PDB file of C-alpha atoms in Angstrom:
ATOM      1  CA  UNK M   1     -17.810 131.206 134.399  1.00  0.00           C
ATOM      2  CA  UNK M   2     -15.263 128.903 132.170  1.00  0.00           C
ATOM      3  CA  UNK M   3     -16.340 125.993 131.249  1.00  0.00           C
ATOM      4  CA  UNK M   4     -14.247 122.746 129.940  1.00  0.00           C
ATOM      5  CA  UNK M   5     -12.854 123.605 126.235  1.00  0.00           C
ATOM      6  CA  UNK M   6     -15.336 120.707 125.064  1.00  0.00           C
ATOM      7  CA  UNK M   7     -18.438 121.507 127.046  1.00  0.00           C
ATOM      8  CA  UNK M   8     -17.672 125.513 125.766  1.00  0.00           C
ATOM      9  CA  UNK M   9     -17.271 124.076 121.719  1.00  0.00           C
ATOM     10  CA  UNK M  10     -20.755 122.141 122.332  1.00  0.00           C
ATOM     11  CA  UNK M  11     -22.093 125.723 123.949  1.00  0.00           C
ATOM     12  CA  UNK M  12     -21.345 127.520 120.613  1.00  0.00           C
ATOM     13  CA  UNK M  13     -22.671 124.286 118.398  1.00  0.00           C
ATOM     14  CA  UNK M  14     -26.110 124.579 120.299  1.00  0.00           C
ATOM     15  CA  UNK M  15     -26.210 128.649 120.056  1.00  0.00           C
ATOM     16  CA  UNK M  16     -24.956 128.618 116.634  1.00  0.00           C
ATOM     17  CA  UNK M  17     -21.476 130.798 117.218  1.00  0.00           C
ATOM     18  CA  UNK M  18     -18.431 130.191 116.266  1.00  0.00           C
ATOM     19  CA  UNK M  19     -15.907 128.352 118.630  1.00  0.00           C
ATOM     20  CA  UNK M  20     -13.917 130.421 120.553  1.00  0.00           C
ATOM     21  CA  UNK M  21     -10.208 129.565 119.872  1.00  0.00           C
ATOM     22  CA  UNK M  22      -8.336 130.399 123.062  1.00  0.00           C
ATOM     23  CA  UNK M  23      -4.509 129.987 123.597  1.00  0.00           C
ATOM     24  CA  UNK M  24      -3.376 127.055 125.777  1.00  0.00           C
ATOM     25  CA  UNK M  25      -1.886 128.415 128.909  1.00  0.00           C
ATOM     26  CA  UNK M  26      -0.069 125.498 129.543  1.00  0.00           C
ATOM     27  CA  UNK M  27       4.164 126.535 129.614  1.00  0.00           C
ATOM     28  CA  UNK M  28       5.988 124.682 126.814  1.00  0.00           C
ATOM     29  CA  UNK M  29       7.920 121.546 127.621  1.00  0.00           C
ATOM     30  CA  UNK M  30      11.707 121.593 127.773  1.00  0.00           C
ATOM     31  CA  UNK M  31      13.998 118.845 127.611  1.00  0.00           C
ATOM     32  CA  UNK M  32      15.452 117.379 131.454  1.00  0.00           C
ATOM     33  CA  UNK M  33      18.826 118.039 130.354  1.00  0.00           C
ATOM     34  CA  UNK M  34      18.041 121.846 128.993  1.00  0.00           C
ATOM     35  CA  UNK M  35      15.838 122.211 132.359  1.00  0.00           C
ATOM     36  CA  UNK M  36      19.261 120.981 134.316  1.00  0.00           C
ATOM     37  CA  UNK M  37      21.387 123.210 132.632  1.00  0.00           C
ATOM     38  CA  UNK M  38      19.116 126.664 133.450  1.00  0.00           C
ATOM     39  CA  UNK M  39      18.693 125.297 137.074  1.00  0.00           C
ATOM     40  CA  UNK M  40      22.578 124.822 137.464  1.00  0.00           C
ATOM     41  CA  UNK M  41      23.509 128.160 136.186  1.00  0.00           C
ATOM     42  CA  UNK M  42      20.708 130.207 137.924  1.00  0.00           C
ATOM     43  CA  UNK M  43      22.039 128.337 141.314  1.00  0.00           C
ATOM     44  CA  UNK M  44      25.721 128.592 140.671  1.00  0.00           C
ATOM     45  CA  UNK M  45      25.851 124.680 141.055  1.00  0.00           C
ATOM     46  CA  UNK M  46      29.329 123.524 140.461  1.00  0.00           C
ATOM     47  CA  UNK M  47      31.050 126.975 140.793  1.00  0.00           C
ATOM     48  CA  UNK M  48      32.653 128.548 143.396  1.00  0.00           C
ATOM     49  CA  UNK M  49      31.244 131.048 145.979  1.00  0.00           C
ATOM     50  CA  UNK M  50      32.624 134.368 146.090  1.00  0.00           C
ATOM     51  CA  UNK M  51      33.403 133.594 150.101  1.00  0.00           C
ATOM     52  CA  UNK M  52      35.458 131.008 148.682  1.00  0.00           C
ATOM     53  CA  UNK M  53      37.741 132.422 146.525  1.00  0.00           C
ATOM     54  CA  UNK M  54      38.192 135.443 149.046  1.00  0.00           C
ATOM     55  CA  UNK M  55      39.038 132.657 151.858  1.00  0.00           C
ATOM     56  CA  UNK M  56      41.095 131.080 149.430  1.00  0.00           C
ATOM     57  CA  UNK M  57      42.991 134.124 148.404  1.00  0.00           C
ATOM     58  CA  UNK M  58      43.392 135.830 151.672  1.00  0.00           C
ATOM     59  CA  UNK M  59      47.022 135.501 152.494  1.00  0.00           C
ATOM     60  CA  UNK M  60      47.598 136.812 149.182  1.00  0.00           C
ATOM     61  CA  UNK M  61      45.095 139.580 149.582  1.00  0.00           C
ATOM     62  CA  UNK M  62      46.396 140.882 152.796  1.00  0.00           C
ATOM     63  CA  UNK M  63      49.474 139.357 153.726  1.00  0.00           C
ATOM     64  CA  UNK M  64      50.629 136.400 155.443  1.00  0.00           C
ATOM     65  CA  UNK M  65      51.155 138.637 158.816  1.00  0.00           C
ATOM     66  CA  UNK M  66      47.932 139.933 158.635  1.00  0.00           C
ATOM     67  CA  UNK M  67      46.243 136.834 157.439  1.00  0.00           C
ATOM     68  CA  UNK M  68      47.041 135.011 161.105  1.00  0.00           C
ATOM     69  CA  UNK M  69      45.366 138.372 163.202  1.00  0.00           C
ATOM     70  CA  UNK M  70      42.549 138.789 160.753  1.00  0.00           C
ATOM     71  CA  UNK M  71      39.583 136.889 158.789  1.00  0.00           C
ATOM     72  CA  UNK M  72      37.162 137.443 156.464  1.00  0.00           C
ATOM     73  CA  UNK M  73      33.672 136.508 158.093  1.00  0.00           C
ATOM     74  CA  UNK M  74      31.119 137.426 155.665  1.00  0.00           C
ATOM     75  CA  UNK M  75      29.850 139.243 152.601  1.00  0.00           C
ATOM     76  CA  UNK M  76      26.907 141.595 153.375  1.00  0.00           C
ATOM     77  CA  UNK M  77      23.926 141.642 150.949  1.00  0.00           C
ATOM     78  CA  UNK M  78      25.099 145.376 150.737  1.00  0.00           C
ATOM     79  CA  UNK M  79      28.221 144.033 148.831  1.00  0.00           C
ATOM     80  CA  UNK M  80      30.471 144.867 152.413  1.00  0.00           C
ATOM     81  CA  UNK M  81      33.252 142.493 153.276  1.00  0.00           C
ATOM     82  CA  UNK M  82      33.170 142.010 156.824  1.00  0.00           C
ATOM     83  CA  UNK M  83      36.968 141.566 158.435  1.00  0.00           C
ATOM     84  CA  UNK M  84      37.531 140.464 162.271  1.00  0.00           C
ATOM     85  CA  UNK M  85      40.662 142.138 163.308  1.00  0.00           C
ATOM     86  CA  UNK M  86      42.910 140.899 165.889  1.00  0.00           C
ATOM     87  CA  UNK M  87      44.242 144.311 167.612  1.00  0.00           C
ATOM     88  CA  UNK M  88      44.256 147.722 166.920  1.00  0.00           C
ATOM     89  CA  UNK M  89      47.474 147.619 165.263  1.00  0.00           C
ATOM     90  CA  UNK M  90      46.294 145.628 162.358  1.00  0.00           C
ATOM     91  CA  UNK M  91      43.581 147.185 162.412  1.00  0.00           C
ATOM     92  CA  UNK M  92      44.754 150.669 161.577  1.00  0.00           C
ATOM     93  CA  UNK M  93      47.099 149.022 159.240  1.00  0.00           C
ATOM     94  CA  UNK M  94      44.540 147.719 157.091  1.00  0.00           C
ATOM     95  CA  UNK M  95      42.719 150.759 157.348  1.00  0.00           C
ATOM     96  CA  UNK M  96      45.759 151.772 155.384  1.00  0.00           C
ATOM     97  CA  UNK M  97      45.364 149.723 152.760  1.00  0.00           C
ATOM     98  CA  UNK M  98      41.464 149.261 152.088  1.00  0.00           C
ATOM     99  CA  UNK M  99      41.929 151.023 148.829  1.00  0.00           C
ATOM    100  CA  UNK M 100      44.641 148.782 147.748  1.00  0.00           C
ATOM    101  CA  UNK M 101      42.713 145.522 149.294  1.00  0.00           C
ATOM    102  CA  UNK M 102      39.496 146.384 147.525  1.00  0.00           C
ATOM    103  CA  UNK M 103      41.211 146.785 144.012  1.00  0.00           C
ATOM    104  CA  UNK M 104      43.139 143.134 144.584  1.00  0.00           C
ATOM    105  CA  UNK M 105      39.775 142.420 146.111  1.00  0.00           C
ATOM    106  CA  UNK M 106      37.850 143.251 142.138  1.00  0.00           C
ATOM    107  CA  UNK M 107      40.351 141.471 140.357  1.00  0.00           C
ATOM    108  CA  UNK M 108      39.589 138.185 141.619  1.00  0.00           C
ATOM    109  CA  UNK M 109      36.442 136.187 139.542  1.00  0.00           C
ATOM    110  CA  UNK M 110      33.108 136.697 140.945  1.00  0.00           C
ATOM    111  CA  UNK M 111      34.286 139.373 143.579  1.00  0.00           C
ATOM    112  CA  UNK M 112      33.453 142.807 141.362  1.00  0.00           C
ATOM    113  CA  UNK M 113      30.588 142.919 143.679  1.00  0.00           C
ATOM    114  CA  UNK M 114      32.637 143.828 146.986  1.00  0.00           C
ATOM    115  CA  UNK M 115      32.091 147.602 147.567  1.00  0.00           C
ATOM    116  CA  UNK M 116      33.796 148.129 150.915  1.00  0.00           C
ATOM    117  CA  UNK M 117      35.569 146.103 153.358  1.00  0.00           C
ATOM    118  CA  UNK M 118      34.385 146.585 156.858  1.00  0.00           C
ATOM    119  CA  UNK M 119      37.219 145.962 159.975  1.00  0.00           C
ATOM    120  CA  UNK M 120      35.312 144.893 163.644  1.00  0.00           C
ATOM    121  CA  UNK M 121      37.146 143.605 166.290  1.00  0.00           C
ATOM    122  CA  UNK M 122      37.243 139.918 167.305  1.00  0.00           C
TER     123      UNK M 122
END
């Protein structure tokens, strides 16, 4: 059983031992502004989101045809792009150029991640 760090020094006085020195398991202090800083880059605060800059790139990315019969919906936590396609037609088309797509795709910031792009209809 642990005992208060004062009531465990007055312990050792009465038994005649030596105090026990332990560390303090208290976590140092850090400045606000240091603590801000950590929080904002862990969090991405104040940066972009890689949806973003896909849905911000995506006429450029695919094409401004393609760009009015698809759209990106969402990033999988599997690192998929998910694509709703339009028709058939674009669909096979961009089937066609998935390779291409994912290399523009890895030379945007942030979007390295993106492994495959995945085309379902809607």
């Amino acid at each position: 059983m642990r005992f208060p760090r004062e009531t465990e020094k007055l312990i050792a006085q009465f038994r005649s031992l030596p105090p026990e020195e332990r560390a303090l398991s208290e976590p140092s202090a850090y400045p606000i502004d240091t603590l801000l800083e950590i929080v904002a880059e862990r969090y991405r605060i104040g940066k972009p989101k890689v949806e973003e800059i896909v849905l911000s790139r995506w006429k450029d990315l695919v094409g401004s045809e393609n760009a009015q019969r698809c759209s990106p919906i969402k990033i999988t936590r599997k690192g998929k792009l998910v694509v709703a396609v339009a028709n058939p037609m674009v669909r096979r088309e961009l089937m066609f150029k998935k390779r291409s797509l994912l290399t523009r795709l890895h030379h945007l910031p942030e979007c390295s991640a993106i492994k495959d792009v995945v085309l379902v209809a809607g």
